[in-house]
Amino acid sequence: MTLTAAATMSLAALVYLQAKEPVSKHEHGPGPHHMMGNPLDHLSKDLDLTDDRKTKVQPIIDQAKPQIAAIHREAMEKMHALLENAGAQIRPLLTPPQQQKFDAMKKAHEDMRKAMEEMHEAQKM
């Protein structure tokens, strides 16, 4: 039972990592998750899957991808809203020089996010 639960968690993590694509303006673009490759490759290697088992596993992975991506997208949107709210509460507590630095940090983060998103879009072409 424990082995089954562990395998299920591993599959979910691998599918999540492959399904993660920046599809909203709140995403950070490609990162370590995109280097994971195909979850089937990892499962096949780690579990020594036969070709028959690979054929049966791949549709399950494919079916889970859109659901996982939607859950991730929603979580990222919620996290972004939470961080924006926290920043709006923190900024008034800062001195004017701290506010300037805070604003610059926020702008740098946004610029980096946009650059990563643009890079991801260019890689799709």
mmCIF file of C-alpha atoms in Angstrom:
data_model
loop_
_atom_site.group_PDB
_atom_site.id
_atom_site.type_symbol
_atom_site.label_atom_id
_atom_site.label_comp_id
_atom_site.label_asym_id
_atom_site.label_seq_id
_atom_site.Cartn_x
_atom_site.Cartn_y
_atom_site.Cartn_z
ATOM 1 C CA MET A 1 0.000 0.000 0.000
ATOM 2 C CA THR A 2 2.814 2.409 0.924
ATOM 3 C CA LEU A 3 4.661 1.568 -2.291
ATOM 4 C CA THR A 4 1.519 2.286 -4.324
ATOM 5 C CA ALA A 5 1.053 5.646 -2.603
ATOM 6 C CA ALA A 6 4.696 6.553 -3.197
ATOM 7 C CA ALA A 7 4.476 5.575 -6.867
ATOM 8 C CA THR A 8 1.283 7.608 -7.269
ATOM 9 C CA MET A 9 2.908 10.658 -5.667
ATOM 10 C CA SER A 10 5.949 10.286 -7.919
ATOM 11 C CA LEU A 11 3.756 10.029 -10.997
ATOM 12 C CA ALA A 12 1.772 13.097 -9.975
ATOM 13 C CA ALA A 13 4.963 15.074 -9.401
ATOM 14 C CA LEU A 14 6.444 14.013 -12.724
ATOM 15 C CA VAL A 15 3.257 14.778 -14.640
ATOM 16 C CA TYR A 16 3.032 18.135 -12.880
ATOM 17 C CA LEU A 17 6.588 18.990 -13.795
ATOM 18 C CA GLN A 18 5.999 18.191 -17.447
ATOM 19 C CA ALA A 19 2.566 19.826 -17.577
ATOM 20 C CA LYS A 20 3.812 23.074 -16.095
ATOM 21 C CA GLU A 21 3.769 25.608 -18.875
ATOM 22 C CA PRO A 22 3.557 29.345 -18.413
ATOM 23 C CA VAL A 23 0.053 29.908 -19.693
ATOM 24 C CA SER A 24 -0.894 32.950 -17.680
ATOM 25 C CA LYS A 25 0.724 36.319 -17.155
ATOM 26 C CA HIS A 26 1.577 35.251 -13.610
ATOM 27 C CA GLU A 27 3.936 32.448 -14.594
ATOM 28 C CA HIS A 28 7.670 32.722 -14.316
ATOM 29 C CA GLY A 29 8.543 31.007 -17.562
ATOM 30 C CA PRO A 30 10.821 28.081 -18.093
ATOM 31 C CA GLY A 31 12.824 26.892 -15.161
ATOM 32 C CA PRO A 32 14.088 23.707 -13.597
ATOM 33 C CA HIS A 33 10.686 22.102 -14.066
ATOM 34 C CA HIS A 34 11.069 22.259 -17.825
ATOM 35 C CA MET A 35 14.293 20.317 -17.656
ATOM 36 C CA MET A 36 12.538 17.266 -16.263
ATOM 37 C CA GLY A 37 11.584 15.890 -19.659
ATOM 38 C CA ASN A 38 8.865 13.353 -20.241
ATOM 39 C CA PRO A 39 7.479 11.753 -17.048
ATOM 40 C CA LEU A 40 7.190 8.478 -18.940
ATOM 41 C CA ASP A 41 10.946 8.475 -19.495
ATOM 42 C CA HIS A 42 11.550 8.909 -15.783
ATOM 43 C CA LEU A 43 9.012 6.291 -14.779
ATOM 44 C CA SER A 44 10.323 3.905 -17.392
ATOM 45 C CA LYS A 45 13.878 4.304 -16.172
ATOM 46 C CA ASP A 46 13.071 4.215 -12.445
ATOM 47 C CA LEU A 47 10.561 1.367 -12.693
ATOM 48 C CA ASP A 48 12.075 -0.482 -15.647
ATOM 49 C CA LEU A 49 8.778 -0.411 -17.562
ATOM 50 C CA THR A 50 8.239 -2.723 -20.494
ATOM 51 C CA ASP A 51 7.088 -1.296 -23.822
ATOM 52 C CA ASP A 52 3.601 -2.684 -23.112
ATOM 53 C CA ARG A 53 3.440 -0.874 -19.763
ATOM 54 C CA LYS A 54 4.754 2.342 -21.338
ATOM 55 C CA THR A 55 1.928 2.157 -23.884
ATOM 56 C CA LYS A 56 -0.588 1.858 -21.042
ATOM 57 C CA VAL A 57 0.966 4.553 -18.844
ATOM 58 C CA GLN A 58 1.378 7.318 -21.472
ATOM 59 C CA PRO A 59 -2.381 7.974 -21.975
ATOM 60 C CA ILE A 60 -2.792 8.336 -18.205
ATOM 61 C CA ILE A 61 -0.021 10.925 -18.133
ATOM 62 C CA ASP A 62 -1.485 12.726 -21.153
ATOM 63 C CA GLN A 63 -4.931 12.819 -19.560
ATOM 64 C CA ALA A 64 -3.603 14.276 -16.306
ATOM 65 C CA LYS A 65 -1.529 17.063 -17.887
ATOM 66 C CA PRO A 66 -4.317 19.586 -18.597
ATOM 67 C CA GLN A 67 -5.842 19.146 -15.143
ATOM 68 C CA ILE A 68 -2.490 19.574 -13.436
ATOM 69 C CA ALA A 69 -1.694 22.626 -15.561
ATOM 70 C CA ALA A 70 -5.063 24.188 -14.637
ATOM 71 C CA ILE A 71 -4.487 23.561 -10.936
ATOM 72 C CA HIS A 72 -1.005 25.044 -11.188
ATOM 73 C CA ARG A 73 -2.276 28.084 -13.101
ATOM 74 C CA GLU A 74 -4.940 28.722 -10.444
ATOM 75 C CA ALA A 75 -2.427 28.319 -7.617
ATOM 76 C CA MET A 76 -0.025 30.764 -9.290
ATOM 77 C CA GLU A 77 -2.795 33.328 -9.732
ATOM 78 C CA LYS A 78 -3.772 33.017 -6.061
ATOM 79 C CA MET A 79 -0.155 33.279 -4.960
ATOM 80 C CA HIS A 80 0.362 36.368 -7.119
ATOM 81 C CA ALA A 81 -2.713 38.037 -5.598
ATOM 82 C CA LEU A 82 -1.524 37.180 -2.096
ATOM 83 C CA LEU A 83 1.946 38.611 -2.773
ATOM 84 C CA GLU A 84 0.470 41.778 -4.284
ATOM 85 C CA ASN A 85 -1.722 42.223 -1.212
ATOM 86 C CA ALA A 86 1.216 41.667 1.146
ATOM 87 C CA GLY A 87 3.340 44.140 -0.812
ATOM 88 C CA ALA A 88 0.570 46.735 -0.647
ATOM 89 C CA GLN A 89 0.522 46.346 3.144
ATOM 90 C CA ILE A 90 4.310 46.386 3.533
ATOM 91 C CA ARG A 91 5.102 49.384 1.330
ATOM 92 C CA PRO A 92 3.426 52.033 3.566
ATOM 93 C CA LEU A 93 5.478 50.776 6.531
ATOM 94 C CA LEU A 94 8.742 51.599 4.767
ATOM 95 C CA THR A 95 10.698 54.853 4.741
ATOM 96 C CA PRO A 96 10.717 56.774 1.444
ATOM 97 C CA PRO A 97 14.180 55.433 0.503
ATOM 98 C CA GLN A 98 13.044 51.892 1.380
ATOM 99 C CA GLN A 99 9.903 52.398 -0.713
ATOM 100 C CA GLN A 100 12.051 53.411 -3.692
ATOM 101 C CA LYS A 101 14.191 50.315 -3.281
ATOM 102 C CA PHE A 102 11.085 48.150 -2.769
ATOM 103 C CA ASP A 103 9.554 49.558 -5.963
ATOM 104 C CA ALA A 104 12.798 48.936 -7.865
ATOM 105 C CA MET A 105 12.934 45.358 -6.588
ATOM 106 C CA LYS A 106 9.324 44.803 -7.648
ATOM 107 C CA LYS A 107 10.008 46.283 -11.102
ATOM 108 C CA ALA A 108 13.150 44.146 -11.527
ATOM 109 C CA HIS A 109 11.159 41.035 -10.633
ATOM 110 C CA GLU A 110 8.409 41.965 -13.110
ATOM 111 C CA ASP A 111 10.978 42.683 -15.836
ATOM 112 C CA MET A 112 12.614 39.296 -15.212
ATOM 113 C CA ARG A 113 9.242 37.547 -15.357
ATOM 114 C CA LYS A 114 8.421 39.236 -18.665
ATOM 115 C CA ALA A 115 11.819 38.355 -20.115
ATOM 116 C CA MET A 116 11.392 34.713 -19.093
ATOM 117 C CA GLU A 117 7.907 34.650 -20.619
ATOM 118 C CA GLU A 118 9.233 36.132 -23.878
ATOM 119 C CA MET A 119 12.057 33.601 -23.943
ATOM 120 C CA HIS A 120 9.573 30.771 -23.454
ATOM 121 C CA GLU A 121 7.370 32.076 -26.268
ATOM 122 C CA ALA A 122 10.394 32.353 -28.582
ATOM 123 C CA GLN A 123 11.379 28.753 -27.771
ATOM 124 C CA LYS A 124 7.913 27.552 -28.817
ATOM 125 C CA MET A 125 8.451 28.831 -32.368
#
